[in-house]
Coordinates of C-alpha atoms and ligand atoms in Angstrom, one line a residue:
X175 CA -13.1 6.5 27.8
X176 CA -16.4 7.5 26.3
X177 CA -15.0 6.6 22.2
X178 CA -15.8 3.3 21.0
X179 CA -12.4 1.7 20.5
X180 CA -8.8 2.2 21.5
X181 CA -5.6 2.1 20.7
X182 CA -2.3 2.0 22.2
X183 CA 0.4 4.1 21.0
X184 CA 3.7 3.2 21.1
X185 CA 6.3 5.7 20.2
X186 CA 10.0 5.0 20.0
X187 CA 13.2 7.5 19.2
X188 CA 12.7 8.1 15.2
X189 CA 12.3 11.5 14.2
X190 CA 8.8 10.7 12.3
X191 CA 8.1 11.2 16.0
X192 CA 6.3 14.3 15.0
X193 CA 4.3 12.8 12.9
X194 CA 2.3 10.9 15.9
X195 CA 1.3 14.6 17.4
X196 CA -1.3 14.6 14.0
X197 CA -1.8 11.2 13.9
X198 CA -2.9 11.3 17.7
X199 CA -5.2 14.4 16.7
X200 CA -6.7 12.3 13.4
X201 CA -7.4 9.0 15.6
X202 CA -9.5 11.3 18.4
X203 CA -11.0 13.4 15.4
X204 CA -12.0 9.8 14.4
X205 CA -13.4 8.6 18.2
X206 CA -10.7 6.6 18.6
X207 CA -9.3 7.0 22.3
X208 CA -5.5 7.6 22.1
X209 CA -3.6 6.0 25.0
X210 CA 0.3 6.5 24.5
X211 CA 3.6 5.2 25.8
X212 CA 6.9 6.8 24.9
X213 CA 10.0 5.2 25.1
X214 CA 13.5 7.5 26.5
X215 CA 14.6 8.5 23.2
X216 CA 10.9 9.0 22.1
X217 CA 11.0 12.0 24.6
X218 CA 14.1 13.4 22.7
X219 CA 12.0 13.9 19.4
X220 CA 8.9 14.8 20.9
X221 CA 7.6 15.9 24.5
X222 CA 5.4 13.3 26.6
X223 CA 3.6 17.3 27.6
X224 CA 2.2 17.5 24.0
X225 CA 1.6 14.0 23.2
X226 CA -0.3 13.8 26.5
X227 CA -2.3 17.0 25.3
X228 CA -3.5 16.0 22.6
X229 CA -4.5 12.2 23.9
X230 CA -5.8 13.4 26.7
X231 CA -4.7 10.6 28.8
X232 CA -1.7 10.0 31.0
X233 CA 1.7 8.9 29.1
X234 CA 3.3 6.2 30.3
X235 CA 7.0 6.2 29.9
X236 CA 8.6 4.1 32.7
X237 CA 8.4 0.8 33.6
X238 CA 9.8 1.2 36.9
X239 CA 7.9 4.2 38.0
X240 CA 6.0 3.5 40.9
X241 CA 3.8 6.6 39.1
X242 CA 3.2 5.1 36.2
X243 CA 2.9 1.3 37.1
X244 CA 0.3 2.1 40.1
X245 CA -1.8 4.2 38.2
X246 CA -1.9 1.8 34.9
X247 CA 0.7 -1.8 35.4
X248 CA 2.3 -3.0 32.2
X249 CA -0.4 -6.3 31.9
X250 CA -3.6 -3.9 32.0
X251 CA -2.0 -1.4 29.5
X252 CA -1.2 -4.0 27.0
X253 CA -4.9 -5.7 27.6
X254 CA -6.8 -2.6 27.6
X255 CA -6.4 -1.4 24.0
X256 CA -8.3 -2.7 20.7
X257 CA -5.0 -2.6 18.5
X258 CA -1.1 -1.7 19.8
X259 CA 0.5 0.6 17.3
X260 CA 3.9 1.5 17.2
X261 CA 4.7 4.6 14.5
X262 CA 7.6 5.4 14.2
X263 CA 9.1 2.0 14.7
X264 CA 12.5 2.1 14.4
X265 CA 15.3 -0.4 13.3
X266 CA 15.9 -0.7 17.3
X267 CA 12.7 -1.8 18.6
X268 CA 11.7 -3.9 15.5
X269 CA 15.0 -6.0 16.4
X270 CA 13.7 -6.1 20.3
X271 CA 10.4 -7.2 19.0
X272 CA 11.7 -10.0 16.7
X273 CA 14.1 -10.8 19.3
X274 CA 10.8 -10.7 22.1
X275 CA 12.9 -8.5 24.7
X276 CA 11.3 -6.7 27.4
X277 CA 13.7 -4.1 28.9
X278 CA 11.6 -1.2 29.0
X279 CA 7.9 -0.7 29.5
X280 CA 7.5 -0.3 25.5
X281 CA 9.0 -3.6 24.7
X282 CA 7.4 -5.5 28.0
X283 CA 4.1 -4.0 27.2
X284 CA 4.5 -5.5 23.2
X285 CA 5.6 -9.4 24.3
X286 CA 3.0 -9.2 26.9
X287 CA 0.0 -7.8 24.7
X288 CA -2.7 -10.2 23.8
X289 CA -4.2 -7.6 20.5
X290 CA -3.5 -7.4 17.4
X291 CA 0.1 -5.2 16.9
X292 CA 0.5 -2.7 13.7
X293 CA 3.8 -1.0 13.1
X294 CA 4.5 1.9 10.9
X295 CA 8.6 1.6 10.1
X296 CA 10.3 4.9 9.8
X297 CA 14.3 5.1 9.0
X298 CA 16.9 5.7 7.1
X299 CA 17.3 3.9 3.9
X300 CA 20.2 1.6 4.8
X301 CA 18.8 0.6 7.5
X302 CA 15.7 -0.4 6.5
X303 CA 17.7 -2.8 3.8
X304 CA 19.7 -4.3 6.2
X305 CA 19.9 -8.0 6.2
X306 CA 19.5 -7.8 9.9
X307 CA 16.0 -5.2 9.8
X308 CA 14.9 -7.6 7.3
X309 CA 15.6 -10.8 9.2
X310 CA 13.1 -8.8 11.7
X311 CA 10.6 -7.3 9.4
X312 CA 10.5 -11.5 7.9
X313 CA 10.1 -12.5 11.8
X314 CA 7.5 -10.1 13.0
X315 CA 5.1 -10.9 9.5
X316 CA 5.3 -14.1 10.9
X317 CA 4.5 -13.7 14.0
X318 CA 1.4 -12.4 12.7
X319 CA 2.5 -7.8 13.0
X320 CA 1.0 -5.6 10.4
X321 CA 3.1 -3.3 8.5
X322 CA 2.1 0.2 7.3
X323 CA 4.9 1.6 4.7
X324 CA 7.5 2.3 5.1
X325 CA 7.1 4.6 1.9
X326 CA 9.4 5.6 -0.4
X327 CA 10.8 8.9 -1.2
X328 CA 13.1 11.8 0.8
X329 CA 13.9 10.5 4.2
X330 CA 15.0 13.1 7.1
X331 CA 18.0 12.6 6.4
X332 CA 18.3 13.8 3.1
X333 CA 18.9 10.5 1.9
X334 CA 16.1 9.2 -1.2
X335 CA 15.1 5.5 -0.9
X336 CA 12.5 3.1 1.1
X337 CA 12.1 4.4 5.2
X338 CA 10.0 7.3 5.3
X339 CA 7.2 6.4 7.4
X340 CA 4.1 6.7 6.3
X341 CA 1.9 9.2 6.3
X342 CA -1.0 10.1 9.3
X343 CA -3.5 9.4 7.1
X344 CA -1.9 6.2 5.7
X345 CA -1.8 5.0 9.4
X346 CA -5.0 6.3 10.1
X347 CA -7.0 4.6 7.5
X348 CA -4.5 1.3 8.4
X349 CA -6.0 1.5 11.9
X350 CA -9.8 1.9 11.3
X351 CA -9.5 -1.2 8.9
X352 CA -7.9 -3.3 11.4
X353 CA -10.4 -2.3 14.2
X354 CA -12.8 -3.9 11.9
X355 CA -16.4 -2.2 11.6
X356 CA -17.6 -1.4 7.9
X357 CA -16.1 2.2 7.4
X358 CA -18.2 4.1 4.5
X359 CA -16.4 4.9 1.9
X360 CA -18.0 7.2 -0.6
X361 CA -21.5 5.5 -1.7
X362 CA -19.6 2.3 -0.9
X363 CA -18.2 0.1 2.3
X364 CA -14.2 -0.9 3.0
X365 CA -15.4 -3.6 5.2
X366 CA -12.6 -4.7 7.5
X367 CA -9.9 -7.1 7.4
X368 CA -10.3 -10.7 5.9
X369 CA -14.1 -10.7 5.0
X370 CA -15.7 -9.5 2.0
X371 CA -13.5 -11.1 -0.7
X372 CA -12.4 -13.8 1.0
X373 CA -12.3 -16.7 -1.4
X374 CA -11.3 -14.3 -4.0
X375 CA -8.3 -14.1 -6.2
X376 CA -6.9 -11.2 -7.6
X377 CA -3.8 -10.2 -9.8
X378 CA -2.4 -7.2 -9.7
X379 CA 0.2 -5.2 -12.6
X380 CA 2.0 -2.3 -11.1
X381 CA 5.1 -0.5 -11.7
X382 CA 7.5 0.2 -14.6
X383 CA 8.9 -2.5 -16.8
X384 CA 12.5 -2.3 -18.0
X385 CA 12.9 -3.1 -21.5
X386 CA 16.4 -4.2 -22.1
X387 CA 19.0 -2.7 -24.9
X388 CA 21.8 -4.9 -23.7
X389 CA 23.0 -6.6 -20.8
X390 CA 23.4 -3.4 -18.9
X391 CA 21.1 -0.6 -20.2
X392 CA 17.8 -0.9 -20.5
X393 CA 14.5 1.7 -21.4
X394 CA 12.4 2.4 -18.3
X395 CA 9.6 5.2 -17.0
X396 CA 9.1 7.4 -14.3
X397 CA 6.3 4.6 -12.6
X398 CA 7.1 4.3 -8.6
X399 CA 4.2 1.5 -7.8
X400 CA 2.8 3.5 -5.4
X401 CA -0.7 3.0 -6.8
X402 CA -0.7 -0.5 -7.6
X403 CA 1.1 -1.2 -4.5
X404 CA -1.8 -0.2 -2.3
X405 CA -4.4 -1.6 -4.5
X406 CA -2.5 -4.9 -4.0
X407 CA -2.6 -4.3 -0.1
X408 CA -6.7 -3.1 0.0
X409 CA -7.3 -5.7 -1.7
X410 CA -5.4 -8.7 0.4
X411 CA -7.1 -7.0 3.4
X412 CA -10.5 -7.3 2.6
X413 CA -9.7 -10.9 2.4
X414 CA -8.7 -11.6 -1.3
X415 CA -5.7 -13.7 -2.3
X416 CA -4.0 -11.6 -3.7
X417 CA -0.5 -12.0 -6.6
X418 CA 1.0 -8.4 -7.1
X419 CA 3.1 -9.3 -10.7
X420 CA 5.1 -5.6 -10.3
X421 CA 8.2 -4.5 -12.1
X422 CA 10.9 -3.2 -10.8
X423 CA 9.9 -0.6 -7.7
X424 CA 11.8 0.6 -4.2
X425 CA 8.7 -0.5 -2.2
X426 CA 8.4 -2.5 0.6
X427 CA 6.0 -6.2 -0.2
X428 CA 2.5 -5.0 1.4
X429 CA 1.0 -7.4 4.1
X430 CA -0.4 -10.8 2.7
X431 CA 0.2 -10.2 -0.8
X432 CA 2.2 -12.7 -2.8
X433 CA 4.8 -10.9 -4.8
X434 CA 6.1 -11.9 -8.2
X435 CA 8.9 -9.7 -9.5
X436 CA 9.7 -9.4 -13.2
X437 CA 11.6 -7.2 -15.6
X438 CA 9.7 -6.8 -18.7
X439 CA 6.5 -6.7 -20.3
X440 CA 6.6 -10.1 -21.5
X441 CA 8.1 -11.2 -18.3
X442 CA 4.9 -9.2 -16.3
X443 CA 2.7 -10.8 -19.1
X444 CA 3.5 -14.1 -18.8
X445 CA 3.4 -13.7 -15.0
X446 CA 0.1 -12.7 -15.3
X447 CA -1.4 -14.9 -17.3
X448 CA 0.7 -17.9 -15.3
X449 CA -1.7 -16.6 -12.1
X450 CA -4.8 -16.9 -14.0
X451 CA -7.4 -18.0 -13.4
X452 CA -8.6 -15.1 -11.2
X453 CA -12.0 -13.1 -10.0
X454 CA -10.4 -10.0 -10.3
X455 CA -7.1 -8.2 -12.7
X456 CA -6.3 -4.8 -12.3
X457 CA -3.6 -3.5 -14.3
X458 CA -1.7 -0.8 -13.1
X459 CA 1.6 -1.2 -14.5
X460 CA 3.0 1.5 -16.1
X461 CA 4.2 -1.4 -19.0
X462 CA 6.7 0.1 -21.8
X463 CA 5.1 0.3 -24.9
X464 CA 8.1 -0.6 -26.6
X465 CA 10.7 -2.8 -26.7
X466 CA 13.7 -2.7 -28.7
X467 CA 14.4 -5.8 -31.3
X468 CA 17.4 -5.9 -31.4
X469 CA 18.8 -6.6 -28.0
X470 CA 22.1 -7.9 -28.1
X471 CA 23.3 -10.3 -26.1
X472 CA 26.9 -8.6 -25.7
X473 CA 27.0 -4.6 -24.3
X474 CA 27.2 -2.1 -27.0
X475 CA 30.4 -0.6 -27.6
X476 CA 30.6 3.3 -28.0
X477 CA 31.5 4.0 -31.4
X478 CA 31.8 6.7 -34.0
X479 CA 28.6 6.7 -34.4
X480 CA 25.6 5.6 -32.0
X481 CA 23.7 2.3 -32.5
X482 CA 20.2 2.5 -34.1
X483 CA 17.7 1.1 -31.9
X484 CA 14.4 -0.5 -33.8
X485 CA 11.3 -0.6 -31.5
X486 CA 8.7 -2.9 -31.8
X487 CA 5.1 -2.9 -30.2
X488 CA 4.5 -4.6 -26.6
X489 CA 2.0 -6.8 -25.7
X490 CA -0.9 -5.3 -23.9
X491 CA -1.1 -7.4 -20.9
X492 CA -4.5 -5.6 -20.1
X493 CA -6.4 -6.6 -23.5
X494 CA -4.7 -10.0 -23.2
X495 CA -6.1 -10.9 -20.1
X496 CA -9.7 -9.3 -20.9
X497 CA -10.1 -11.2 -24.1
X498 CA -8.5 -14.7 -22.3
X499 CA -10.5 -17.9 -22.1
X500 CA -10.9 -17.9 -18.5
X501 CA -11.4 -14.4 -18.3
X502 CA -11.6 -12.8 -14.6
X503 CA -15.1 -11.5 -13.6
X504 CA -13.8 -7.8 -13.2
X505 CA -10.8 -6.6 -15.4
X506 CA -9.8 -3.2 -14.9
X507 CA -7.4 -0.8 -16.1
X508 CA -5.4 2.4 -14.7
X509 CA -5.2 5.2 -17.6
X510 CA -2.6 7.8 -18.0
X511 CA -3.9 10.7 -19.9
X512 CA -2.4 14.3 -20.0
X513 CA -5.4 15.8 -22.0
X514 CA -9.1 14.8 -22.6
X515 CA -8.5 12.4 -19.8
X516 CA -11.9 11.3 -19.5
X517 CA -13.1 10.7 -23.1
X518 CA -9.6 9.1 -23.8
X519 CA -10.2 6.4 -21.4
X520 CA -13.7 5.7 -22.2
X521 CA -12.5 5.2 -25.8
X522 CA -9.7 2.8 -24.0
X523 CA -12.0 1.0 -21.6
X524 CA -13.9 -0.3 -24.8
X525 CA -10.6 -0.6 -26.7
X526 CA -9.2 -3.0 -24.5
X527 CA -12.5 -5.1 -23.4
X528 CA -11.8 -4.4 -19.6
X529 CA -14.8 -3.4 -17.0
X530 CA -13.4 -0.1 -15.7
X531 CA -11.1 2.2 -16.3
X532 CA -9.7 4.1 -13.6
X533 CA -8.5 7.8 -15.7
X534 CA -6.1 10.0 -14.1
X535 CA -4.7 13.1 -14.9
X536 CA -0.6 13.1 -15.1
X537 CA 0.0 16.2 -17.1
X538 CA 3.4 17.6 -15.4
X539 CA 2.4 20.2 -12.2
X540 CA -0.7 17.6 -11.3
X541 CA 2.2 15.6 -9.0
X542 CA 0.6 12.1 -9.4
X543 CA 3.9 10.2 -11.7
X544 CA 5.8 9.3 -8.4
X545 CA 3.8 11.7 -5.6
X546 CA 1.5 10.1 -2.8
X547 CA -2.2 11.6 -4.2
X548 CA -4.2 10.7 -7.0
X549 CA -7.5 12.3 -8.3
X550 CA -9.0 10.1 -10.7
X551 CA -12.2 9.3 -12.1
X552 CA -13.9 5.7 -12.6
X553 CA -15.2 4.9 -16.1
X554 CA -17.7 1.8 -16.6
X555 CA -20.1 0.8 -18.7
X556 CA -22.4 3.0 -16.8
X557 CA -20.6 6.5 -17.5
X558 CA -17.9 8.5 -16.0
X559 CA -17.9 9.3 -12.0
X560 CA -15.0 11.8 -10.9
X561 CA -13.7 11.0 -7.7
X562 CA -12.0 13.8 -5.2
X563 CA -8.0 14.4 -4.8
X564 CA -7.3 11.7 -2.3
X565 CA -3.9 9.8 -1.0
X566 CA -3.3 6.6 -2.9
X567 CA -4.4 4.4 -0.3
X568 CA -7.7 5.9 -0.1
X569 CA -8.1 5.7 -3.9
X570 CA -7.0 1.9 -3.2
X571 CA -10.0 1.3 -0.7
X572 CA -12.7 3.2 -2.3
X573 CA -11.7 1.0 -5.5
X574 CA -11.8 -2.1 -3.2
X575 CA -15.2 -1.2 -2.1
X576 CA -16.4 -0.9 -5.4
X577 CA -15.1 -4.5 -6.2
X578 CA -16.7 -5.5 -3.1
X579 CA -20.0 -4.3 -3.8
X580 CA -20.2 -5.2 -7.3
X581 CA -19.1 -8.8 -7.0
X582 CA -21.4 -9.1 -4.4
X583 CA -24.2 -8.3 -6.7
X584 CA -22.8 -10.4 -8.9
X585 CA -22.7 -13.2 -6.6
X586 CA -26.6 -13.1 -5.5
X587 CA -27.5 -13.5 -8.9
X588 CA -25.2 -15.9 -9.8
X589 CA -25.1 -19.3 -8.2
X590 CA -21.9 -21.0 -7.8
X591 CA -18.5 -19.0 -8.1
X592 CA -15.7 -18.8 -10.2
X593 CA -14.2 -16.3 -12.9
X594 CA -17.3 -15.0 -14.8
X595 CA -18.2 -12.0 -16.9
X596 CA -19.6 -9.2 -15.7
X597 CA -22.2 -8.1 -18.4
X598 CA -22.4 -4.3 -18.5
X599 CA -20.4 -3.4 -15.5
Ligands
LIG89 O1 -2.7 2.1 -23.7 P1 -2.3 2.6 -22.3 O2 -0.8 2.3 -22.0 O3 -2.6 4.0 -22.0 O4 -3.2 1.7 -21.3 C1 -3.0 1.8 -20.0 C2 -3.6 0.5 -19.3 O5 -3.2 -0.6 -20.1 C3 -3.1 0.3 -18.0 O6 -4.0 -0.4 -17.2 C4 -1.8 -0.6 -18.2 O7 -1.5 -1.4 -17.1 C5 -2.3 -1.5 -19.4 N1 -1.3 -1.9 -20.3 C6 -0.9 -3.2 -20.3 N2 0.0 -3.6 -21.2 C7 0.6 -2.7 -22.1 C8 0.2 -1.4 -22.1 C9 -0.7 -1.0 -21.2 O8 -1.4 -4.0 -19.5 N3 1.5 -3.2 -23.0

């Protein structure tokens, strides 16, 4: 194979099967060389002729074929690759891998593999919450598999929830970061797994809170986590240790990332400020502005007439932990704006005493509340820098790379380490 790495593809019976005849095309777009096994039910969903079209290679389907096991035997298969993928992987063969069976020449090729093994779940919502697939999921994060997704929103099925599997892209840009090699990112470098902020800490806001009216109803917003979800997981691959304080969200933890649930906003503030100190805070969280005084402890009874609800102000989690006494080096917040998006966050980035501000737009028709893409632009002390329309995760790793290269300036003019302020960032 004349590309520089490779990677052994692993399909099993989900219908996100599809999805791996583009994500074959994006890895060889990317010289990446594509080698593929299918599993039986695999072949139902998709057929080995186009998969082996667009890899170019032989697929391997059969661990019994004289064929296959001549040309290519189980051992060399599983050695030969960089990284062994398996997208989709479904609730079946996440079971045989936590379980380490080897009955077909997918699974025997996974417990006999010596590389590093990424899965990309896909399925349908139940299933993916089922004590069992989680007993499995829990097993193969131990066992040291990387997860991509699953993602959130309409599964095949027709069903909403946690299972869709991520997207191509997602998977693509999971890949290239685990075959390590500095990947250039805009004027900036993702460098690959566990390096450049290793030694760092980082706290992360994301989601909605809910803001409780009584035991059983409470105030919420539109906030799906996405965002702040894959901030959270850049960030804990380039190395950092990373606490993701997130309110209440469908999505799956992300790899390596310590996650601390909490309701409201002074639940996510004290959270937050609990996991100080820290080199880097980026709030994300889409925290309720308001909270109602007078919560009662007892539900609200319908009456003749409705209950008056008195709101009172929040506390901003974001200008708490700029202005703290052990401030983090970088503090940087996410800003919602419908109309002059960039001049409103400027105004909020000096408000608020943070670093950055990331500005996006989320006027209604712009699909970014909830949707997978994000266009925003990066405010710092310097000015305003628009950034194109790109998936989450990319907006994630570009912002990581940023971090990276600005706390390394930081660091070769500053001897020693620890949480210090970065003057005119
Ligand atoms: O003022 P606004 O809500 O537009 O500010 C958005 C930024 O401030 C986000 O980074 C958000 O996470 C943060 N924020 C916060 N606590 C609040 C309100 C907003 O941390 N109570």
């Amino acid at each position: 194979m004349a590309a520089s790495k490779r990677v052994l593809l692993i399909i099993s019976g989900g219908i996100a099967a599809y999805k791996c005849l583009e994500l074959i095309r994006r890895l060889t777009d990317a010289d990446i060389a594509v080698r593929c096994i299918m599993t039986k039910a695999a072949e139902r969903f998709v057929t080995p002729l186009s998969v082996g079209a667009l890899s170019r290679d032989t697929v391997y389907s059969d661990l019994f074929s004289l064929k296959d096991e001549s040309e290519m035997g189980h051992i060399r298969l599983s050695r030969e690759a960089d990284l062994v993928v398996v997208a989709p992987a479904t609730a079946d063969i996440i079971a045989k891998m936590a379980a380490g069976l080897a009955d077909d020449l997918a699974t025997t090729t996974l417990v006999a593999t010596d590389k590093p093994v990424l899965i990309a779940p896909a399925m349908n919502v139940a299933m993916w919450k089922h004590p069992a697939t989680q007993r499995n999921i829990a097993q193969l994060r131990e066992d040291g598999i990387a997860l991509i997704g699953p993602e959130t929103g309409e599964l095949a099925d027709g069903e909403y929830g946690t299972g869709r599997m991520s997207e191509p892209d997602a998977i693509l840009q999971a890949i290239e970061s685990r075959l390590g090699g500095p990947k250039v990112i805009g004027r900036d470098r993702f460098v690959g797994p566990g390096t450049a902020l290793k030694g760092r800490r980082a706290i992360v806001t994301a989601g909605p809170t809910h803001e409780a009216i009584d035991p059983v109803r409470f105030i919420a917003n539109r906030s799906s986590g996405k965002q702040g979800y894959a901030i959270a997981a850049a960030l804990a691959l380039a190395g950092a240790e990373t606490i993701l304080v997130t309110g209440p969200t469908d999505l799956a933890a992300p790899d390596g990332v310590t996650v601390v649930p909490v309701e409201s906003a002074r639940d996510m503030l004290a959270a937050s400020t609990d996991s100080l100190p820290a080199d880097i805070a980026i709030c994300v969280a889409a925290v309720a502005d308001w909270r109602v005084e007078n919560e009662t402890g007892a539900k609200l009874k319908k009456g003749a007439t409705p209950p008056e609800l008195k709101l009172i102000p929040n506390p901003d989690i974001l200008a708490i932990l700029a202005a703290s006494r052990t401030r983090p080096a970088l503090v940087i917040g996410f800003a919602a704006e419908t109309e002059r998006v960039v001049e409103n966050a400027a105004e909020k980035r000096v408000r608020k005493g943070c670093d950055w501000m990331v500005a996006n737009d989320v006027s209604p028709g712009t699909g970014t509340f909830g949707g997978d893409r994000n266009q925003v632009h990066l405010i710092t002390a310097d000015g305003a820098e628009s950034w194109p329309s790109m998936s989450k995760t990319e907006v994630a790793e570009w912002l990581v790379a940023r971090i990276v290269r600005t706390l390394g300036r930081k660091e070769d003019s500053t001897p020693g380490h620890g949480p210090t302020q970065i003057a005119g960032s």
